[in-house]
XYZ file of C-alpha atoms in Angstrom:
615
model
C -58.821 -73.518 79.872
C -55.562 -72.656 80.029
C -55.122 -68.837 80.091
C -54.536 -67.646 77.228
C -54.187 -63.584 76.799
C -50.573 -61.700 77.846
C -49.389 -58.454 77.965
C -47.205 -58.288 75.236
C -43.692 -57.359 76.224
C -42.519 -53.389 75.597
C -40.198 -53.139 72.731
C -43.000 -55.518 71.146
C -44.767 -53.399 71.589
C -42.556 -50.454 71.006
C -42.748 -51.906 67.172
C -45.730 -52.329 66.404
C -46.878 -49.061 67.665
C -43.774 -48.287 65.443
C -46.174 -49.226 62.347
C -48.463 -46.472 62.262
C -45.461 -43.491 64.528
C -42.549 -44.561 61.674
C -44.179 -44.801 57.865
C -40.619 -43.853 56.350
C -38.068 -41.542 56.397
C -40.183 -38.272 56.467
C -42.141 -39.030 60.192
C -39.102 -38.970 61.829
C -38.002 -36.179 60.444
C -41.343 -35.053 60.643
C -41.304 -36.327 64.111
C -37.879 -34.612 65.249
C -37.976 -31.350 63.907
C -41.956 -31.462 65.916
C -40.338 -31.901 68.773
C -37.619 -28.703 68.928
C -40.175 -26.207 67.716
C -42.201 -27.964 71.158
C -37.971 -27.292 72.926
C -38.382 -24.165 72.147
C -35.264 -23.741 69.518
C -34.768 -20.931 67.184
C -32.447 -22.532 64.960
C -33.166 -26.107 64.141
C -30.546 -28.104 61.857
C -31.721 -30.704 59.553
C -29.351 -33.168 58.072
C -29.271 -36.582 56.308
C -27.888 -38.692 54.322
C -29.109 -41.241 52.075
C -32.816 -40.136 52.048
C -32.249 -40.666 55.459
C -31.967 -44.391 55.690
C -28.476 -43.951 56.550
C -28.767 -40.703 59.214
C -31.371 -38.194 60.481
C -30.129 -36.119 62.637
C -31.730 -32.368 63.868
C -29.982 -30.308 66.400
C -31.229 -27.068 68.040
C -30.686 -25.035 70.711
C -34.330 -25.865 72.394
C -34.575 -26.214 76.512
C -32.255 -29.709 76.063
C -33.049 -32.137 79.454
C -32.081 -33.256 81.903
C -31.057 -36.819 82.599
C -34.653 -38.378 84.248
C -35.818 -36.813 80.772
C -33.012 -37.874 78.667
C -34.064 -41.486 79.958
C -37.988 -41.302 79.851
C -38.471 -40.030 76.307
C -38.051 -42.865 75.364
C -40.674 -44.945 76.694
C -44.228 -45.301 75.892
C -46.814 -42.105 76.941
C -44.353 -40.302 78.267
C -44.722 -36.742 77.552
C -43.709 -33.108 78.703
C -46.280 -32.038 76.981
C -49.693 -32.317 78.177
C -50.955 -34.651 81.851
C -54.333 -35.050 81.723
C -57.216 -35.703 79.897
C -58.643 -32.274 79.037
C -55.482 -30.763 78.522
C -56.787 -33.127 75.622
C -59.176 -29.507 74.831
C -56.777 -27.317 74.560
C -53.758 -28.290 73.566
C -50.728 -25.960 72.422
C -48.040 -28.612 71.565
C -47.447 -30.359 68.878
C -46.812 -33.639 70.208
C -48.697 -35.498 72.990
C -48.800 -38.781 72.599
C -45.577 -39.855 74.269
C -44.881 -42.644 71.006
C -42.612 -40.628 69.084
C -39.748 -41.331 70.354
C -39.807 -44.549 72.321
C -41.437 -45.740 68.003
C -38.225 -44.527 66.850
C -35.058 -46.426 69.187
C -37.766 -49.225 68.166
C -36.505 -49.732 64.854
C -33.663 -48.185 64.361
C -30.169 -47.290 66.514
C -30.554 -43.632 68.697
C -27.515 -41.525 69.512
C -29.052 -38.157 71.604
C -27.067 -36.215 73.637
C -28.141 -32.751 75.620
C -28.067 -30.394 78.032
C -29.918 -28.000 79.921
C -28.656 -24.069 80.003
C -28.133 -23.939 83.921
C -26.291 -27.770 83.471
C -22.622 -27.998 83.212
C -22.876 -30.787 81.160
C -25.169 -32.999 79.143
C -26.242 -36.544 78.630
C -24.734 -38.959 75.739
C -27.591 -41.568 75.060
C -26.678 -45.050 72.312
C -30.444 -46.986 72.201
C -30.979 -49.855 69.750
C -34.292 -51.500 69.134
C -35.649 -50.096 72.533
C -32.665 -51.441 74.961
C -30.106 -48.754 76.198
C -26.922 -49.897 75.042
C -24.851 -46.988 76.982
C -25.259 -43.068 78.804
C -22.255 -41.246 79.503
C -21.821 -37.679 80.511
C -20.564 -35.045 77.319
C -19.892 -31.879 76.224
C -22.612 -30.316 74.979
C -23.966 -27.252 73.505
C -26.617 -26.248 75.246
C -30.153 -28.356 73.512
C -30.825 -31.484 71.810
C -28.679 -33.161 68.651
C -30.450 -36.391 67.911
C -29.167 -39.006 65.420
C -31.564 -41.791 63.798
C -29.285 -44.294 61.881
C -29.754 -47.813 60.447
C -33.947 -47.579 59.632
C -35.787 -49.799 60.143
C -32.606 -52.380 61.228
C -35.040 -54.979 62.515
C -37.885 -54.942 60.654
C -35.901 -55.682 57.125
C -39.646 -56.577 55.422
C -40.240 -53.122 56.100
C -36.994 -51.559 54.772
C -37.272 -53.442 51.723
C -40.425 -51.399 51.207
C -38.939 -48.485 51.400
C -38.480 -46.676 48.017
C -35.742 -45.095 46.065
C -33.311 -42.129 47.908
C -34.539 -39.891 45.706
C -38.394 -40.257 47.137
C -37.969 -40.899 49.995
C -35.707 -37.528 50.217
C -38.316 -35.807 48.427
C -40.837 -37.158 51.325
C -38.552 -35.295 53.515
C -37.977 -31.716 51.872
C -42.107 -32.347 51.990
C -41.738 -32.668 55.582
C -39.252 -29.872 56.590
C -41.421 -27.360 54.262
C -44.556 -27.972 55.691
C -42.666 -27.000 58.994
C -40.775 -23.685 57.745
C -43.877 -22.244 56.274
C -45.503 -22.029 59.551
C -42.020 -21.038 61.950
C -40.918 -17.530 59.805
C -38.825 -16.570 63.184
C -37.189 -20.054 62.964
C -33.321 -19.954 61.544
C -34.092 -23.411 60.285
C -30.672 -25.572 57.768
C -30.883 -28.255 55.819
C -28.500 -30.401 54.676
C -28.058 -34.263 52.220
C -25.766 -35.781 52.100
C -22.966 -33.161 52.310
C -24.442 -30.715 50.093
C -26.092 -27.810 51.818
C -30.224 -27.682 50.234
C -31.697 -24.904 52.590
C -30.737 -22.186 54.474
C -33.601 -19.884 55.463
C -32.767 -16.975 57.903
C -35.613 -16.061 60.748
C -38.257 -13.756 58.486
C -41.900 -12.485 58.833
C -44.106 -15.736 56.626
C -44.117 -13.772 52.879
C -39.943 -13.697 53.044
C -40.210 -17.227 54.350
C -42.366 -18.597 51.108
C -39.692 -16.596 49.421
C -36.869 -18.596 50.907
C -38.604 -21.565 50.401
C -40.360 -21.294 46.262
C -37.604 -19.131 44.900
C -37.279 -15.149 45.489
C -39.569 -15.088 42.558
C -43.146 -16.162 44.969
C -43.192 -13.744 46.877
C -44.420 -11.566 42.887
C -47.190 -14.115 42.784
C -49.442 -14.178 45.864
C -51.973 -11.720 47.526
C -52.566 -12.006 51.230
C -55.420 -13.038 52.451
C -56.658 -11.675 55.823
C -59.320 -11.893 58.435
C -61.091 -11.947 61.528
C -64.213 -13.030 63.192
C -65.692 -14.830 65.990
C -65.254 -19.029 64.489
C -61.717 -18.394 62.633
C -58.627 -15.632 61.874
C -57.506 -16.544 58.935
C -54.605 -16.050 57.633
C -51.733 -16.096 54.239
C -51.958 -15.413 50.914
C -52.987 -17.412 48.088
C -51.106 -17.675 43.771
C -52.954 -15.375 41.439
C -55.180 -17.362 38.965
C -52.428 -16.692 36.130
C -50.254 -19.093 37.538
C -52.413 -22.029 39.121
C -50.166 -25.235 37.906
C -51.233 -28.393 36.143
C -50.055 -30.417 39.266
C -50.570 -30.414 42.899
C -47.455 -29.115 45.439
C -47.897 -25.141 46.301
C -51.221 -25.932 48.666
C -51.008 -25.447 52.353
C -53.166 -25.532 55.090
C -52.299 -24.309 58.727
C -54.816 -25.158 61.491
C -52.939 -23.329 65.165
C -49.395 -23.337 63.690
C -50.084 -27.162 62.502
C -49.821 -28.641 59.282
C -53.163 -29.884 57.873
C -54.464 -31.866 55.402
C -58.466 -31.081 54.744
C -60.359 -31.554 50.855
C -63.096 -29.922 52.027
C -61.753 -26.896 52.800
C -59.335 -26.980 49.573
C -62.745 -27.043 48.085
C -63.057 -23.617 49.230
C -59.630 -22.372 47.692
C -61.175 -23.851 44.210
C -64.887 -22.231 44.983
C -63.070 -19.002 44.942
C -61.062 -19.252 42.487
C -63.914 -20.847 40.256
C -63.964 -18.451 36.812
C -60.382 -17.202 37.366
C -58.822 -20.549 36.555
C -59.829 -23.586 34.419
C -61.025 -26.509 35.788
C -58.465 -28.943 35.287
C -55.665 -26.544 37.293
C -54.385 -26.304 40.976
C -54.324 -22.651 42.987
C -51.784 -21.766 45.502
C -51.873 -20.643 48.141
C -50.603 -20.432 52.039
C -53.582 -20.329 54.179
C -53.675 -20.377 57.965
C -56.336 -20.025 60.380
C -56.210 -19.566 64.293
C -59.027 -21.634 66.150
C -60.481 -21.884 69.666
C -58.581 -25.721 70.200
C -61.296 -26.333 72.045
C -63.616 -26.401 68.117
C -60.585 -28.444 66.974
C -60.254 -32.605 67.569
C -56.883 -32.874 65.969
C -56.497 -36.613 67.850
C -57.538 -38.858 65.002
C -54.655 -39.996 63.235
C -50.949 -40.943 65.003
C -49.863 -38.138 61.886
C -52.224 -35.387 63.742
C -52.400 -34.515 59.762
C -56.623 -35.464 59.856
C -58.497 -33.202 62.216
C -62.532 -32.622 62.895
C -63.783 -28.708 63.257
C -66.459 -28.791 65.366
C -68.584 -26.343 63.209
C -66.996 -26.793 59.701
C -69.961 -25.630 57.601
C -69.497 -21.729 58.891
C -65.563 -22.399 58.230
C -65.599 -23.494 54.699
C -68.177 -20.315 54.172
C -66.076 -17.551 55.533
C -62.608 -18.924 53.410
C -64.053 -19.214 49.943
C -65.212 -15.065 51.058
C -62.302 -14.347 52.093
C -60.349 -15.555 49.094
C -63.492 -13.990 46.932
C -63.042 -10.890 48.436
C -59.040 -10.360 49.319
C -59.275 -11.303 44.746
C -61.710 -8.482 44.229
C -59.679 -6.029 46.430
C -55.953 -6.741 45.450
C -57.932 -6.733 41.241
C -57.522 -9.862 40.656
C -61.002 -11.148 40.058
C -62.725 -9.342 37.176
C -65.423 -6.411 38.280
C -68.753 -6.403 36.018
C -70.587 -3.755 36.327
C -73.715 -3.499 33.228
C -74.003 -0.058 34.163
C -71.484 2.045 33.306
C -70.747 3.008 30.306
C -67.126 3.898 29.379
C -67.775 5.766 26.350
C -68.755 8.401 29.005
C -66.097 9.254 30.819
C -64.612 12.617 30.139
C -61.348 12.856 29.395
C -59.169 14.044 33.052
C -57.448 16.214 30.743
C -61.061 17.782 29.467
C -62.397 17.350 33.054
C -61.980 21.534 33.452
C -62.741 22.330 29.858
C -66.372 24.199 28.989
C -68.192 22.686 25.939
C -67.799 23.959 22.137
C -70.264 24.333 19.668
C -68.865 21.824 16.547
C -68.724 23.778 13.827
C -70.058 22.462 10.693
C -68.357 22.335 7.173
C -71.322 21.885 3.904
C -70.126 21.063 0.713
C -72.534 23.553 -1.935
C -71.310 21.331 -5.177
C -71.686 17.838 -4.207
C -73.972 16.544 -6.474
C -74.839 12.861 -5.920
C -76.395 12.612 -9.735
C -73.049 13.950 -11.698
C -70.374 11.970 -9.743
C -72.928 8.981 -10.377
C -72.497 10.017 -13.710
C -68.426 9.658 -13.408
C -68.278 6.868 -12.571
C -70.277 5.329 -14.760
C -69.264 1.377 -14.952
C -69.554 1.014 -19.059
C -65.640 3.317 -19.114
C -62.750 1.818 -17.086
C -60.564 3.161 -14.754
C -58.125 1.013 -15.732
C -56.279 2.505 -19.430
C -54.000 0.101 -21.565
C -49.992 0.231 -21.495
C -48.265 -1.004 -24.744
C -45.889 -3.524 -24.291
C -43.522 -2.555 -27.077
C -40.251 -5.363 -26.687
C -42.408 -8.131 -25.338
C -40.422 -10.255 -28.655
C -37.639 -10.415 -26.683
C -38.801 -12.260 -24.102
C -37.793 -15.042 -26.259
C -34.799 -15.125 -28.170
C -33.147 -17.828 -27.290
C -35.573 -20.095 -27.810
C -36.095 -22.991 -30.402
C -37.850 -21.337 -32.543
C -37.399 -24.811 -35.254
C -41.395 -26.141 -32.218
C -42.739 -28.746 -34.581
C -46.363 -26.860 -33.275
C -47.937 -30.020 -34.454
C -46.454 -32.462 -32.229
C -46.616 -29.679 -29.095
C -50.264 -29.647 -29.332
C -50.522 -33.721 -29.008
C -48.594 -34.116 -27.066
C -50.038 -32.163 -24.683
C -53.942 -32.930 -25.347
C -52.519 -37.096 -24.796
C -50.811 -35.880 -21.399
C -54.578 -35.030 -20.640
C -56.247 -37.681 -22.406
C -53.901 -39.643 -19.327
C -54.710 -37.422 -16.209
C -57.667 -37.607 -16.753
C -58.058 -41.275 -17.076
C -56.179 -42.311 -13.871
C -58.495 -40.000 -12.055
C -61.687 -41.123 -13.472
C -59.958 -45.394 -13.929
C -62.446 -48.085 -13.038
C -60.494 -49.734 -10.402
C -60.814 -46.698 -8.276
C -62.488 -48.412 -5.353
C -60.725 -51.366 -5.780
C -57.762 -50.082 -4.477
C -59.216 -47.635 -1.758
C -57.270 -49.292 1.908
C -56.882 -48.235 4.660
C -60.565 -45.423 4.802
C -60.563 -44.274 8.382
C -63.156 -41.467 10.618
C -63.673 -40.073 14.154
C -65.790 -41.045 16.163
C -67.477 -38.642 18.551
C -63.917 -37.126 18.887
C -62.996 -40.074 20.743
C -62.392 -43.361 18.924
C -60.604 -43.562 15.524
C -62.945 -45.892 13.388
C -61.499 -48.376 10.454
C -62.256 -51.300 8.973
C -59.773 -54.868 8.551
C -61.323 -57.977 7.260
C -62.592 -59.242 9.858
C -64.629 -56.515 10.861
C -64.441 -53.627 12.181
C -61.520 -51.674 14.196
C -62.542 -49.306 17.576
C -59.298 -47.258 18.281
C -58.462 -44.516 21.029
C -56.774 -41.843 20.651
C -55.718 -40.601 23.838
C -54.563 -44.405 24.954
C -52.926 -45.002 21.310
C -50.443 -41.843 20.631
C -49.972 -42.374 23.979
C -48.017 -45.835 23.464
C -47.194 -44.066 20.320
C -44.650 -41.969 22.272
C -43.658 -43.809 24.744
C -41.612 -46.055 22.737
C -40.616 -42.845 20.975
C -39.490 -41.014 23.273
C -38.189 -43.884 25.690
C -35.849 -44.764 22.548
C -34.371 -41.073 21.739
C -33.795 -41.403 26.100
C -31.864 -44.312 26.093
C -29.964 -44.454 22.631
C -29.219 -39.876 22.563
C -30.795 -39.184 19.314
C -33.407 -37.208 20.339
C -34.023 -34.036 17.854
C -34.984 -30.434 19.346
C -36.016 -27.569 17.572
C -34.087 -24.625 18.936
C -35.677 -21.758 20.543
C -35.196 -18.163 18.953
C -35.325 -16.671 22.112
C -34.880 -18.472 25.548
C -37.649 -18.249 27.476
C -37.217 -18.202 30.916
C -38.804 -19.845 33.762
C -38.689 -19.768 37.344
C -38.393 -23.355 40.159
C -38.272 -23.662 43.331
C -34.958 -25.133 44.965
C -36.837 -28.786 45.320
C -37.505 -28.210 41.375
C -34.364 -27.578 40.412
C -33.606 -30.682 41.444
C -36.003 -33.112 40.455
C -34.304 -30.976 36.295
C -30.827 -31.940 37.484
C -31.175 -35.839 37.924
C -33.324 -35.895 35.187
C -31.328 -33.568 33.296
C -29.548 -35.826 30.913
C -32.486 -37.214 30.301
C -34.263 -33.702 29.405
C -31.461 -33.381 26.314
C -31.545 -36.442 24.656
C -35.415 -36.301 24.106
C -34.698 -32.633 23.154
C -34.389 -30.055 25.983
C -32.038 -27.683 26.272
C -31.066 -26.044 28.889
C -28.656 -23.312 30.149
C -28.428 -23.261 33.333
C -29.707 -25.572 36.174
C -28.497 -23.348 39.348
C -30.050 -19.639 38.767
C -33.629 -19.621 39.823
C -34.844 -18.465 36.915
C -34.019 -21.430 34.070
C -33.277 -20.710 31.127
C -35.039 -23.258 28.517
C -32.698 -23.004 24.697
C -34.674 -25.967 22.910
C -37.492 -28.395 23.115
C -39.074 -31.127 21.381
C -40.122 -31.471 17.820
C -43.433 -31.932 19.680
C -44.263 -30.103 21.994
C -44.903 -26.131 20.927
C -43.584 -23.311 22.854
C -46.861 -21.759 25.062
C -46.620 -25.432 26.266
C -43.075 -25.968 27.786
C -44.145 -24.841 31.671
C -46.842 -26.816 31.471
C -44.972 -29.581 30.454
C -42.016 -29.567 32.765
C -44.233 -28.971 35.502
C -46.722 -32.388 35.020
C -42.474 -33.613 34.631
C -41.586 -32.558 37.735
C -44.679 -33.835 39.385
C -45.171 -37.581 38.331
C -41.019 -38.058 39.183
C -42.141 -35.919 42.575
C -44.771 -38.894 43.065
C -42.233 -41.534 41.540
C -45.584 -43.370 39.785
C -45.562 -45.122 44.089
C -46.798 -48.589 44.028
C -44.169 -49.271 40.649
C -40.937 -49.866 40.461
C -39.264 -48.582 37.506
C -36.288 -47.445 35.768
C -35.901 -43.143 35.489
C -35.590 -43.532 31.853
C -39.809 -44.957 31.632
C -40.595 -42.761 33.806
C -39.843 -39.547 31.988
C -40.828 -40.787 28.607
C -44.197 -41.629 30.951
C -44.778 -38.284 31.305
C -44.106 -36.772 27.890
C -46.398 -38.526 26.597
C -49.143 -38.749 28.556
C -48.451 -34.095 28.965
C -47.857 -34.907 24.445
C -49.789 -37.146 23.209
C -53.199 -36.386 20.958
C -56.051 -35.860 23.889
C -59.976 -36.692 22.999
C -61.666 -33.430 21.911
C -59.508 -33.444 19.072
C -60.417 -33.144 15.419
C -57.670 -35.797 13.636
C -57.705 -35.307 9.969
C -57.765 -37.991 7.730
C -53.718 -38.518 6.428
C -53.601 -38.122 10.679
C -56.329 -40.812 11.864
C -54.231 -43.215 9.373
C -50.715 -42.278 10.432
C -52.193 -43.087 13.893
C -54.028 -45.603 13.355
C -49.777 -47.303 11.879
C -47.729 -45.897 13.776
C -49.956 -47.959 16.290
C -49.403 -51.108 14.835
C -45.300 -50.438 14.473
C -45.094 -49.983 17.931
C -44.028 -53.394 20.095
C -47.076 -53.331 22.517
C -49.830 -51.322 20.464
C -52.529 -53.635 22.457
C -51.422 -51.361 26.025
C -50.499 -48.252 26.802
C -48.254 -46.966 28.561
C -50.167 -47.217 31.764
C -51.329 -50.530 31.155
C -55.137 -49.119 29.306
C -56.879 -51.291 26.459
C -56.040 -48.819 23.240
C -58.528 -50.580 20.578
C -60.368 -53.684 20.579
C -61.823 -55.163 17.355
C -65.891 -55.950 16.142
C -65.478 -59.326 13.724
C -68.106 -59.499 11.578
C -70.280 -62.275 12.720
C -70.319 -59.540 16.247
C -71.970 -57.606 14.147
C -74.569 -60.446 12.552
C -76.225 -61.563 15.527
C -76.563 -57.482 15.785
C -79.117 -58.909 13.335
C -80.393 -62.490 13.817
C-alpha cells in the first residue's frame, strides 16, 4: 500500500492556523496591539478603514526589529516571548504562541516597516499570502508600523461571512477598549476612515475609564481593593443605580490580560444581590493579579478563556471584596435592628441639661357641657335668603307646554329602559375575551377557542407599526416639557448617529449628539418619560450585537428593538377593552401568526379537540 500521509506545505498550514487565530478584523487588531505592548511601546496608533476589511494599521514606538527578526517574525512558531516549555508557567507577555503574524500574513497583504533604536535605517517588508514579495531598506522612526490590507483576499468564502462595516467596527472598538483599559500608562489613538474616534492620553485607571466611557462614568465608580495570598483584586464597580439591562461595561482582567469568566461574573452579580433587579447587569472594571503559575492561559488561541487553580477561593474573595466596598462607600443599605433613630439626641441639644416640662390645666373644661353644645338635633348650617332667584330664568320662553315636557321625559326614560333590558342582548354580544395567568388572552371563535400570547402578539403589532413609520416617515412624537439629559459613551453616540434618522421617524427628537450629554426633547407616544434611558440603552445594545446570523436592514433592526422594549410584558394585567384591541390589531397585521423574532403568537383549539377530551 502506498504512503498516504503527507506533510502540508507551510502556506497551507498557515491558512489552517489562521482559521483559529484570525476570525475577523478585530482579531488582527488584538494581535497587533498586543505585539506593540510587548515591544514596550508608550504610544500606539490604530488606523482602520471600512471596518478593517480594507486596512488595519498599527504604528508604535516600541523596540523595533532587526532585518533578521523582521523576516523570522512571519514564520510559524517563531517568537521572542518564550524559549522553553517551562516558560508557559510564568508568562509575563501577551503573546507566546508565535502564530499571529504568520496567520495574518497567510490571508492578507501585509506591509511592515520597522527599525531598532541603534540602527541607522529600517526594514520594509511586503508579504502576500505568506510569500515575501519585496524587502527594502527604508528611513523610518524607531518602532514598528504594520499595515494589513485586503483581509481574506485568498479565502473569499470567509470574506463573504464578514458582517457590515459598522458591525465589524464595533468589534474592533471592543478589542481596543479591552487593551486600552488595562494599559492606562500607554497613549492610544484610534482613527476610522480618516476621523479620530479616541485620543487617550496617559492616565491612571479611573481617568482612563472616564476617557473611554465618558467623563460622567468616573462619578459612578466605587473603588475595589483587596490583597490576599491567593489574589490581589483592584479596580471599580458601578453604583447599583447605574446597572443596565444590557451588557457592555463588564470587564475582567487577569495579570493585565482581558478574560471572559461566567463563573467570576456570577460572583459579582451575587455581591449586588438585593441592590439591583435580577434582569439588570452591574458594570465593573476588575483587575486580578495572581501567581502566573496558578493560571492557565494556553486553552484557546484567543487567550480570553483561562483556568485558575483555585477558582472557588477567588470567587469567595471577589464576592466579599465587592460587598465590602459597596458597604464601605455607603452604597449598600445598613440595617441595625437594635438602634432606634428616635432616641438620637440632636446635635444642638447635646450640651443642654434636662428641663422639667410645664403642665397646664383647663379648670373650666366640662365634657358634658361640650356635648350639649354640639347636639345633633340642631344643625350648625344656617340657610341664607335667596332673593332674586327669579332673575336666573329671565329670557326663557314662559309658554312651555309642561304636559308635553313631562310626557317627553317619560318617553325618553322608557326608551332607555327598553335598550338596557333588550331581549336580544345575548345575541349582540361578540368578542368576549379573558386573560389567563396574565400571559395569554383567550377568545371564542366559530370553530372553537383562540389562545393568544399577549407579549408576542403586541411585539408583532408594534413591529409593523414602527417599520411603517420608519419607511414612510410618519411617526408621531410627544414633546417633553423639560428636555431629558442622558449620558452616552463615544461608541454609543456613534451608534445613535447611525440610527438617528430612523429614531426621528418613529418619534424621537434630539438636540445634539456631539456632546457626552445628549438632550432628548421628544419620544414616541407609547414611551413613558421614565423608560427613555432604558429603551435607548437596549436599542444601542441590540444594534451593537447586530442580530448576528441574520441579514436585516437598519429599519427592521430598529423596529424589532423598539417592539421588544415597548410591548406588553407577560404578567401585566389588561382590561377588557385592551384585550379586544390587542386581538383586533393582531389580525390586522400582515403576518399575525409569528412575532418579529419568528415565534408563534397564537394557537387555536377546535371544538372537535374539546369534544375529544370528554369522549
